[in-house]
XYZ file of C-alpha atoms in Angstrom:
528
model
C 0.000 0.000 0.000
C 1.321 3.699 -1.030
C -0.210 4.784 2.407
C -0.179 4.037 5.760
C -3.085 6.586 6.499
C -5.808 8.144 4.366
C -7.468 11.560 5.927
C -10.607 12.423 4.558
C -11.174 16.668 4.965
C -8.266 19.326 6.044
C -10.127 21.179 8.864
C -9.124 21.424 12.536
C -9.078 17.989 12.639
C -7.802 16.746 9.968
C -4.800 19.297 9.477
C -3.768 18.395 13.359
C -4.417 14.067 12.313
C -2.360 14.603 9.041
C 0.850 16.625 10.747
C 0.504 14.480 13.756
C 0.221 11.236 11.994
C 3.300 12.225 9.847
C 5.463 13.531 12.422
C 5.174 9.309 13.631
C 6.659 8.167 10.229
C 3.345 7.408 8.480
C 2.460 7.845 4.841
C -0.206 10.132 4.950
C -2.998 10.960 2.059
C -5.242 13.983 2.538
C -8.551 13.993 0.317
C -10.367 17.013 0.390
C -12.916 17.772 -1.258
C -12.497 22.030 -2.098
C -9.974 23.769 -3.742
C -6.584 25.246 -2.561
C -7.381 28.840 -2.180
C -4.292 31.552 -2.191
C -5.025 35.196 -1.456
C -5.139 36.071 -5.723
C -7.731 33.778 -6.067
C -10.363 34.738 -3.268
C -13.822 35.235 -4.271
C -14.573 38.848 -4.598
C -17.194 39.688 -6.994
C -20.787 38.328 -6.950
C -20.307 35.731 -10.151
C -16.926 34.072 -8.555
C -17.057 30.988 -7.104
C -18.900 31.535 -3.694
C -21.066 28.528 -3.606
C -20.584 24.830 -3.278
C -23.049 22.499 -4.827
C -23.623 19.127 -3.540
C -26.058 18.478 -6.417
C -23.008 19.138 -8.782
C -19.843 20.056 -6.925
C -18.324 18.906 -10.559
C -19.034 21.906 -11.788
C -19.779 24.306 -8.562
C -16.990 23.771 -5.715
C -16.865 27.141 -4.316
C -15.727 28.911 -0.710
C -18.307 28.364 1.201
C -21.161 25.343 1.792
C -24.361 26.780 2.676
C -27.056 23.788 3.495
C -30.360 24.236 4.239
C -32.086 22.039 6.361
C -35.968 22.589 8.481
C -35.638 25.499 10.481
C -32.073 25.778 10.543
C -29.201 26.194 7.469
C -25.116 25.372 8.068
C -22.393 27.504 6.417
C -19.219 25.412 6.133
C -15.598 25.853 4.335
C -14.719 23.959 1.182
C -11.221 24.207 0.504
C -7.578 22.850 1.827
C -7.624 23.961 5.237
C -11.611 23.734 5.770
C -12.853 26.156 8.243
C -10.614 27.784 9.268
C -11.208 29.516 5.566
C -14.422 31.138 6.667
C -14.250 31.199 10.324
C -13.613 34.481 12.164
C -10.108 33.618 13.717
C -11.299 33.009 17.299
C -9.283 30.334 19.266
C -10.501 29.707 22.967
C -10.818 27.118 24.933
C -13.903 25.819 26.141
C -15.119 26.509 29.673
C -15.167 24.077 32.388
C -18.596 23.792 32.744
C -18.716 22.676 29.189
C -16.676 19.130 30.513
C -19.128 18.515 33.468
C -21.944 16.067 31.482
C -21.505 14.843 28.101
C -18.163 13.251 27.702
C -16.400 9.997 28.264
C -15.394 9.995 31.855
C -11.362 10.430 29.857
C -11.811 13.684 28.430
C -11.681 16.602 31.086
C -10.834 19.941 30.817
C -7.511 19.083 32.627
C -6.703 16.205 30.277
C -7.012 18.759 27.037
C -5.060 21.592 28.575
C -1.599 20.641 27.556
C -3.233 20.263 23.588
C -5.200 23.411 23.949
C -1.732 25.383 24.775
C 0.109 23.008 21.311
C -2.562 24.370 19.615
C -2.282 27.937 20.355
C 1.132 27.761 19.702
C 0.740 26.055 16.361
C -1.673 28.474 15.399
C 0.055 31.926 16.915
C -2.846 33.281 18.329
C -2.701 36.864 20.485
C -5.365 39.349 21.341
C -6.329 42.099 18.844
C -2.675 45.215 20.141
C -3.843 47.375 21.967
C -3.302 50.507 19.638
C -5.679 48.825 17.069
C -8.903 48.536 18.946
C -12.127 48.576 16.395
C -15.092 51.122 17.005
C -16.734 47.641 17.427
C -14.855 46.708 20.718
C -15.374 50.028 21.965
C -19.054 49.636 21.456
C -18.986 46.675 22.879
C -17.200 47.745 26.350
C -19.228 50.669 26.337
C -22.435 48.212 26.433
C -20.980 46.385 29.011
C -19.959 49.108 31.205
C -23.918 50.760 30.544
C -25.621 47.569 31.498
C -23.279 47.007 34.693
C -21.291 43.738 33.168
C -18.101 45.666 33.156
C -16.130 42.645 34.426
C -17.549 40.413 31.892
C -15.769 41.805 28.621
C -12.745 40.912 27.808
C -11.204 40.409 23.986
C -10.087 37.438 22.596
C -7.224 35.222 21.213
C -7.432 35.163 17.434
C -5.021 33.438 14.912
C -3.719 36.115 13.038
C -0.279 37.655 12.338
C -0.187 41.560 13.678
C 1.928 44.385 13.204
C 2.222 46.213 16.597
C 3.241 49.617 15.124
C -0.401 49.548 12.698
C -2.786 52.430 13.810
C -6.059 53.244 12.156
C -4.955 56.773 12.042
C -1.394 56.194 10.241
C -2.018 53.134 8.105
C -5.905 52.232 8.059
C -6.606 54.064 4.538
C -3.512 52.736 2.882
C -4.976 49.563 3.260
C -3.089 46.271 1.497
C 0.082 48.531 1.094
C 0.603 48.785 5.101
C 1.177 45.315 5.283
C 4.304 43.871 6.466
C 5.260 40.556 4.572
C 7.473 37.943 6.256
C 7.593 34.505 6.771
C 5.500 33.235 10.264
C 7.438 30.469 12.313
C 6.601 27.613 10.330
C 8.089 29.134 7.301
C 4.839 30.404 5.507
C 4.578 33.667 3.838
C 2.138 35.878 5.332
C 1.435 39.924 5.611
C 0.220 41.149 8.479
C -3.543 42.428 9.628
C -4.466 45.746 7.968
C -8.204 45.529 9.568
C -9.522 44.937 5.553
C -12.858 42.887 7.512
C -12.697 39.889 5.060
C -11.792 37.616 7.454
C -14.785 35.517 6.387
C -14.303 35.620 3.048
C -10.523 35.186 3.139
C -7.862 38.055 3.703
C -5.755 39.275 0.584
C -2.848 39.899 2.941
C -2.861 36.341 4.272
C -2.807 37.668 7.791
C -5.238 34.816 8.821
C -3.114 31.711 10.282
C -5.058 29.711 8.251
C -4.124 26.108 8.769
C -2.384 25.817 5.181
C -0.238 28.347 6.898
C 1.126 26.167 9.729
C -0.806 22.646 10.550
C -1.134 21.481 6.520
C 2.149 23.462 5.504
C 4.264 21.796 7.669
C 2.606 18.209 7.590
C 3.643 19.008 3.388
C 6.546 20.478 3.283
C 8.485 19.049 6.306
C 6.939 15.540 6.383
C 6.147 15.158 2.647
C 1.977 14.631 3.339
C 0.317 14.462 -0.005
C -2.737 16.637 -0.007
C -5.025 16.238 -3.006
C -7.596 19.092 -3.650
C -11.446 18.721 -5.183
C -11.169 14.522 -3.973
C -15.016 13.415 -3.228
C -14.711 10.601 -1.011
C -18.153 8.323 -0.879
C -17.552 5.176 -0.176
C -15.123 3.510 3.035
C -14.462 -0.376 2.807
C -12.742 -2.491 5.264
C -10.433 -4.757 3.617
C -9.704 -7.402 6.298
C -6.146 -5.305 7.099
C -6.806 -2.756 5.342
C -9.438 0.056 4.004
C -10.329 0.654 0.551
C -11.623 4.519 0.139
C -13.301 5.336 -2.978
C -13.647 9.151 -4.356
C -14.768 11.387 -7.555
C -11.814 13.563 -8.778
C -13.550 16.791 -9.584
C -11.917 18.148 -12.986
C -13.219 20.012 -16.123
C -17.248 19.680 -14.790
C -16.324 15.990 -14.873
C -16.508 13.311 -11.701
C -13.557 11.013 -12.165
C -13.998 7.713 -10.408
C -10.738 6.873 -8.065
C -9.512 4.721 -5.214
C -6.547 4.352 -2.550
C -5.983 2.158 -0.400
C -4.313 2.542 3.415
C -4.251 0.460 6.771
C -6.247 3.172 8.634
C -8.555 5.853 7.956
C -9.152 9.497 9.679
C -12.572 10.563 8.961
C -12.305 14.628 9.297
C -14.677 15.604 7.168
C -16.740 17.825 9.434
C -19.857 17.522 11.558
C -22.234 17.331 9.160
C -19.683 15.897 6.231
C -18.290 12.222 8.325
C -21.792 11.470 9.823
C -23.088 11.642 6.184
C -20.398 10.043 4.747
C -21.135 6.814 7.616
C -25.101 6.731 7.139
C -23.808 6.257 3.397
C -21.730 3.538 4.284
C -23.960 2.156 6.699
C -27.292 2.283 5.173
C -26.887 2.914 1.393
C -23.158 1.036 0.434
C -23.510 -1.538 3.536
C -20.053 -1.495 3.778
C -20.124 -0.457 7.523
C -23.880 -2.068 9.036
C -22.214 -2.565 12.648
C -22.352 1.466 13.185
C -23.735 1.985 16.030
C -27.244 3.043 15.914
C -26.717 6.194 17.839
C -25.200 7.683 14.486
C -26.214 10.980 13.424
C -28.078 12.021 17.149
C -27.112 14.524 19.281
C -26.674 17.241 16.535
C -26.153 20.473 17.935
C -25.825 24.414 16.264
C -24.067 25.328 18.872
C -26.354 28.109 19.752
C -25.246 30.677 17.251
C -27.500 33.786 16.767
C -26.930 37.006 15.334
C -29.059 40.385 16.004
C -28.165 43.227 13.608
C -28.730 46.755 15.612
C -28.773 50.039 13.895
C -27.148 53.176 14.947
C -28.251 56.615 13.421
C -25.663 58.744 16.014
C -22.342 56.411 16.378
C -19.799 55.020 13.525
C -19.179 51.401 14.068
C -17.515 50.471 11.024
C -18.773 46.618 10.707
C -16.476 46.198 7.798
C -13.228 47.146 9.305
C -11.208 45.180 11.751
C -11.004 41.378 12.554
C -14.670 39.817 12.293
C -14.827 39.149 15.971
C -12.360 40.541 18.812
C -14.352 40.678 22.197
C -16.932 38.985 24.082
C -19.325 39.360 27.209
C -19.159 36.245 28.836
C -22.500 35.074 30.482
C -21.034 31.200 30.019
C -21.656 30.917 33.592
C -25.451 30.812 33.786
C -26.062 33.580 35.550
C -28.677 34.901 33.119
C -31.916 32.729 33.106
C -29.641 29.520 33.557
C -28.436 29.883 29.969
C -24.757 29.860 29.285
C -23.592 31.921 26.125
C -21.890 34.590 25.654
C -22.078 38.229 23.246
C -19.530 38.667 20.563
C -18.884 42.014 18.348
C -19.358 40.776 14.682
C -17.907 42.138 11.632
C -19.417 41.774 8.012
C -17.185 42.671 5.143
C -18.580 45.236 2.500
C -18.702 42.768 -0.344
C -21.952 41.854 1.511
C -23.779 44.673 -0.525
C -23.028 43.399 -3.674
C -23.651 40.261 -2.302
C -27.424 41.347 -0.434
C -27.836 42.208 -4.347
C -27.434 39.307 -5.634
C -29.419 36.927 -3.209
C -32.624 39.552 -3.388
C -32.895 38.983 -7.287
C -32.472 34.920 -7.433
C -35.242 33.478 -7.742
C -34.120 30.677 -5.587
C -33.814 32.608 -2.107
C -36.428 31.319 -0.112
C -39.250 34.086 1.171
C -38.156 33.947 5.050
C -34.151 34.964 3.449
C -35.746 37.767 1.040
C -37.793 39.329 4.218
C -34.614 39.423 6.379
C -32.333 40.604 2.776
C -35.113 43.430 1.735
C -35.274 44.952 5.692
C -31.155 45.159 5.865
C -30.987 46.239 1.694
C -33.616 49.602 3.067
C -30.401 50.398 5.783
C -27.439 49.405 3.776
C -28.742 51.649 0.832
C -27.985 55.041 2.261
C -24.302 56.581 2.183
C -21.587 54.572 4.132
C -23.656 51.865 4.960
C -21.491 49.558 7.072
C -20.496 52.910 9.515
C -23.573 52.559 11.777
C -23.992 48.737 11.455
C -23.292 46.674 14.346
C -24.127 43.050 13.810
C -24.631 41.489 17.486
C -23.023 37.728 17.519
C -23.390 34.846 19.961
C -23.047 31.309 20.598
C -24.709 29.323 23.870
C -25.352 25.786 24.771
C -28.263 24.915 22.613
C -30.423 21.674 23.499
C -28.175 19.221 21.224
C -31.421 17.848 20.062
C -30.881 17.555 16.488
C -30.988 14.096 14.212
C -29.218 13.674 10.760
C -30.174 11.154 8.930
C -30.559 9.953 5.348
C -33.656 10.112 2.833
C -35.131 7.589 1.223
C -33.960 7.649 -2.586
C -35.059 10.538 -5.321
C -35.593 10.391 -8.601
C -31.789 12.640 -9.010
C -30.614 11.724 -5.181
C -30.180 7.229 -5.845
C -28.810 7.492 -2.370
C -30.918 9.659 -0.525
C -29.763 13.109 0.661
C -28.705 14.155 4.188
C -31.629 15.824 6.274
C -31.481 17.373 9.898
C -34.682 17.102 12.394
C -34.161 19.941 14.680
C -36.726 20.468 17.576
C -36.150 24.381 18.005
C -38.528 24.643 20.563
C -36.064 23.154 22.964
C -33.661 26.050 21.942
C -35.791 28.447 21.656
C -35.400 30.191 25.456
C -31.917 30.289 24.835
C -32.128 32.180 21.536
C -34.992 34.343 23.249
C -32.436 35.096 26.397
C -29.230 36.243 23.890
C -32.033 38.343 21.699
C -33.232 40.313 24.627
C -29.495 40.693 25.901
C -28.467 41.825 22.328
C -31.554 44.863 22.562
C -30.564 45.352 26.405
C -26.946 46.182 25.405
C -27.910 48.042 21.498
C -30.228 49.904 23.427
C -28.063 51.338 26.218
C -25.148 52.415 23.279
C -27.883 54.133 21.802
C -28.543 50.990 18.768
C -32.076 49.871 17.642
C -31.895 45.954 17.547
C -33.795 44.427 14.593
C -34.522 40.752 15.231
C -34.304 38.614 11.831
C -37.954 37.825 10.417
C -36.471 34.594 9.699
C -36.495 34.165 13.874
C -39.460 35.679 14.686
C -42.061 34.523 11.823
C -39.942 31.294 10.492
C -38.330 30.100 13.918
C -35.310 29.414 11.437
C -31.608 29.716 12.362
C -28.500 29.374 10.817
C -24.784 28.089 12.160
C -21.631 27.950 11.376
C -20.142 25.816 14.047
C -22.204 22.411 13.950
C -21.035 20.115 16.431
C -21.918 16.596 16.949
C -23.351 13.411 14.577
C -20.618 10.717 15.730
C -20.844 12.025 19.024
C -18.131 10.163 21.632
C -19.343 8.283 24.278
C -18.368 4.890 26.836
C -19.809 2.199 24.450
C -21.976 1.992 21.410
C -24.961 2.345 23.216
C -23.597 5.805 24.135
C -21.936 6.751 21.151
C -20.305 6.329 17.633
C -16.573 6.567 18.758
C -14.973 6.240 21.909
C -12.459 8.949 23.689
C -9.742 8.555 21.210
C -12.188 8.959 18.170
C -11.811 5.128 17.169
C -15.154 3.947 15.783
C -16.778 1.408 17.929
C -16.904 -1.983 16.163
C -14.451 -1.332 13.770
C -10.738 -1.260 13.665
C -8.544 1.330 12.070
C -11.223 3.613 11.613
C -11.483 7.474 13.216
C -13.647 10.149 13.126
C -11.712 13.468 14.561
C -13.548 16.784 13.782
C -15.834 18.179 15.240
C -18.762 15.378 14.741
C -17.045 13.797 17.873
C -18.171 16.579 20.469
C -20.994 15.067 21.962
C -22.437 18.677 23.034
C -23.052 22.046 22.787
C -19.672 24.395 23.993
C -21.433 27.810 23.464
C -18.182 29.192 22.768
C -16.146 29.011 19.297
C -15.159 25.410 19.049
C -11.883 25.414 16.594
C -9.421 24.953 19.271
C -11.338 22.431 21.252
C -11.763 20.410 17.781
C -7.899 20.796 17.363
C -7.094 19.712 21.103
C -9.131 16.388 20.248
C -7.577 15.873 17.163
C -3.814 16.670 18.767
C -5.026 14.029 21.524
C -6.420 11.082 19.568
C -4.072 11.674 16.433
C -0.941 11.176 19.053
C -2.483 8.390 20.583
C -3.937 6.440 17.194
C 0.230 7.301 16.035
C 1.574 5.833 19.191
C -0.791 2.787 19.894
C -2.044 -0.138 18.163
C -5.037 0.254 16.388
C-alpha cells in the first residue's frame, strides 16, 4: 500500500491528524474535497465561485457550503484547510462547565489543557494590540460598562499575524500597502492584519493563520503529506487489514472515479460531512452495518444567533477590523440559567453586492428575502457599514438535532442528508441572547432588529455544527470512543468536530484541534 493513512477533509481535525500522523513516520494521504485557495484567487465579486453544490460540486466547488435544512441552514468551508477559511479567527478554549456532562469519563478539561496550549502555539494566536482597537470593541465595552457587566468583557485570542506599530490613524486608509510581509514560524509567507474585515471571506494579505499556513504546511513540506484538492470521497471499505476509500476527482465539470488504499482511515470531514459520509456507508453502500445506531443524534448548532442593531448617532464600522475581537461572557449561567456569551461581529462590504445578488435569485427562499429586503432599506444610504453593528453569539443549545438519510429521489439514488431539529427546545436560549443583544444596542444608543427569519420562520442558521458521531463509553452511548476510534471497527477514526458530543457555546476550533492533537498522538503511538 502507497499509504499508511488516508485523511478524509483538512479542517481542525484533519490538518492536526495529518501533521501528527506524519510527524510518527506514516504515509499520509489527505482527500479534500475544495480547492486550494491563495489570497489572488479569493472570491470577490458576486459571479466568482462563492457557492458549493452538492447536487453538482463537478461543476460548482466554491468557498463556502451553505445547506439548508428545516428550520435551521449550516455555512461550512470547502477548501484545503476547511474552516478555518471562513471562520472568524477566534481560538478559545472551552469553559469548564462545558466538561461537566456529556463526555467519556477520559476527556476533562484538565486532560485537554496541555493540547489546547500546542494548539495555540501552532496556530500563533494573540489578542487584537492594543493601539488597534475597532469602534466595534469600543461599542462593545461601552455596552458592558452601561448595562453594569463591566467585568464580563474581555477580547479574545485570534489566529492572526499583527503588526504592533499599525494604527487606524497612520495606516488604516492605505490599506493592502501597510502590510508587512514575512515569513511566520513555520516558514509560511504571510502579511500582516491591515483591519480589511474579510476575514470571512478570506484576507488578501494572508494575515489569517489559516491552517495551510502552519498545521497542513508543515505536515507538506516538512513531512512530505500528499494533499489532493477537489477529492469526493463516498464510499469507506474495510479490507480485512486494510481500508479501501473510494472518491470522484472533480476536474473540467467531470466526476472522475478513483480509489486508494491505506491500513487506517481518519474521517475529518466535518460535523455534518463524516456522519453523512457513515449513514452512506452504513445504510446505502452496507459497507459499515455494525455502526452503532446512535449515528447521526445529538446534533447540535451550537447556539449561534446574530441580532443586527442600527445606529443613526455612532460610527461602528462593521467592515473594518477582525470579524470578531471581544466577548461578554455570560457562560456561567447567571442569566436565566443559559450559558452563552455576546460577541462584536464584523461583516465585510462585499456583503452589498452580495445582499444584491441573493434579493434577485429566484431561488432565495421568502423567510431569506424578508430578512435581505429589511437590511438592503439600511445598507442603501451613504456609508452603509459605519452605523452597522451586527450582534453575535453562541450558547449551549439543546443538542437535540438528528441527521439522517432520505429515502432515494428520482436525481438523489442514495438519498440526501436531512437534519430534524426540535427548536422549541432552543428556543429560550435564543430568546435570552435576543433580549441581551436589545438590552446592550439599546443602552449604546442601537435599535436591535430581530431577523424575520427568527421571529415569523423560527429558522436559524450556524456555522459551528457540532456533533453526529458524538463520543461516548460504548456503542450504546456513542459512535466513537475517547480517542475517536469507531466502535466496532478497527482502524477507523472520526476526529472533527462530529465527535463533540455537546453544545460548547463558545467558538469550538481549538477544542476540535485539542481532540484531534489528543487522539491523532495516541492512534500514532498505539495499536489500532
Amino acid at each position: 500500500m502507497p499509504f499508511d493513512a488516508i485523511v478524509v477533509g483538512s479542517g481542525f481535525g484533519g490538518a492536526v491528524a495529518a501533521l501528527r500522523l506524519a510527524e510518527a513516520g506514516m504515509r499520509v494521504l489527505v482527500l479534500e474535497r475544495g480547492r486550494r485557495w491563495a489570497r489572488d484567487t479569493l472570491p470577490r465579486r458576486p459571479d466568482d465561485p462563492w457557492l458549493w453544490s452538492h447536487a453538482h460540486p463537478e461543476r460548482e466547488n466554491g468557498w463556502l457550503d451553505l445547506r439548508r435544512f428545516p428550520n435551521m441552514a449550516v455555512a461550512q468551508g470547502a477548501g484545503v484547510g476547511g474552516g478555518s477559511h471562513i471562520y472568524a479567527n477566534i481560538s478559545t478554549e472551552a469553559p469548564r462547565a462545558a466538561f461537566a456532562s456529556g463526555w467519556p469519563a477520559a476527556i476533562t478539561y484538565d486532560a485537554l489543557k496541555p493540547f489546547y496550549d500546542t494548539v495555540a502555539e501552532v496556530m500563533e494566536v494573540q489578542p487584537v494590540p492594543a493601539g488597534q482597537w475597532t469602534r466595534r470593541m469600543e461599542l462593545m465595552r461601552d455596552a458592558a460598562q452601561a448595562a453594569g457587566y463591566s467585568e464580563r468583557f474581555r477580547q479574545v485570542d485570534l489566529a492572526v499575524q499583527f503588526d504592533a506599530d499599525w494604527t487606524y490613524d497612520k495606516d488604516y486608509l492605505s490599506g493592502e500597502a501597510a502590510t508587512k510581509w514575512g515569513t511566520n514560524k513555520h516558514g509560511a509567507t504571510q502579511g500582516t492584519c491591515v483591519h480589511l474585515g474579510t476575514c470571512d471571506v478570506g484576507c488578501r494579505v494572508s494575515a489569517r493563520n489559516t491552517l495551510d499556513l502552519n498545521y497542513l504546511y508543515l505536515a507538506e513540506n516538512r513531512h512530505g503529506v500528499e494533499v489532493r484538492p477537489l477529492h469526493l470521497v463516498d464510499r469507506i471499505e474495510p479490507l480485512g487489514a486494510s481500508w479501501r476509500v473510494q472518491f470522484d476527482r472533480l476536474e473540467n465539470g467531470q466526476r472522475v472515479p478513483g480509489a486508494e488504499e491505506s491500513a487506517l482511515v481518519v474521517l475529518a470531514a466535518g460535523s455534518l460531512g463524516s456522519t453523512e459520509l457513515l449513514l452512506r456507508n452504513r445504510d446505502v453502500h452496507r459497507t459499515l452495518p455494525a455502526l452503532s445506531p446512535i449515528l447521526g443524534q445529538n446534533w447540535s448548532s451550537n447556539g449561534d444567533f446574530l441580532t443586527p442593531a442600527l445606529y443613526e448617532n455612532r460610527e461602528v464600522d462593521a467592515s473594518a477590523g477582525p470579524t470578531i475581537a471581544s466577548i461578554i461572557d455570560f457562560e456561567d449561567g447567571s442569566i436565566g440559567g443559559h450559558r452563552f456569551w455576546i460577541q462584536d461581529g464584523g461583516v465585510p462590504d462585499l456583503l452589498l453586492a452580495w445582499l444584491a445578488r441573493k434579493a434577485a435569485d429566484p431561488a432565495t427562499s421568502f423567510p431569506a428575502k424578508l430578512l435581505i429586503e429589511r437590511m438592503q432599506a439600511f445598507l442603501s444610504r451613504r456609508e452603509p457599514l459605519r452605523g452597522l453593528m451586527p450582534w453575535f453569539a453562541q450558547g449551549v443549545d439543546a443538542g437535540n438535532g438528528r441527521l439522517s438519510l432520505t429515502g432515494p429521489g428520482l436525481f438523489t439514488p442514495g438519498g440526501e442528508l436531512h437534519l430534524a431539529w426540535d427548536v422549541s427546545q432552543s428556543a429560550p436560549l435564543i430568546e435570552t441572547i435576543i433580549a441581551m443583544h436589545k438590552t446592550l444596542a439599546a443602552k449604546t444608543g442601537g435599535v436591535a432588529v430581530v431577523p424575520p427569519t427568527w421571529t415569523l420562520f423560527r429558522e436559524l442558521v450556524t456555522p459551528h455544527p457540532l456533533g453526529g458521531c458524538n463520543m461516548g463509553e460504548d456503542a450504546a452511548t456513542g459512535v466513537v470512543d475517547h480517542g475517536g476510534a469507531v466502535f466496532g471497527y478497527r482502524n477507523l477514526f472520526v476526529l472533527d468536530g462530529a465527535i463533540v458530543p455537546r453544545a460548547l457555546g463558545v467558538n469550538p476550533s481549538r477544542t476540535i484541534a485539542a481532540l484531534a492533537e489528543r487522539n491523532a498522538r495516541q492512534i500514532a503511538s498505539g495499536p489500532g
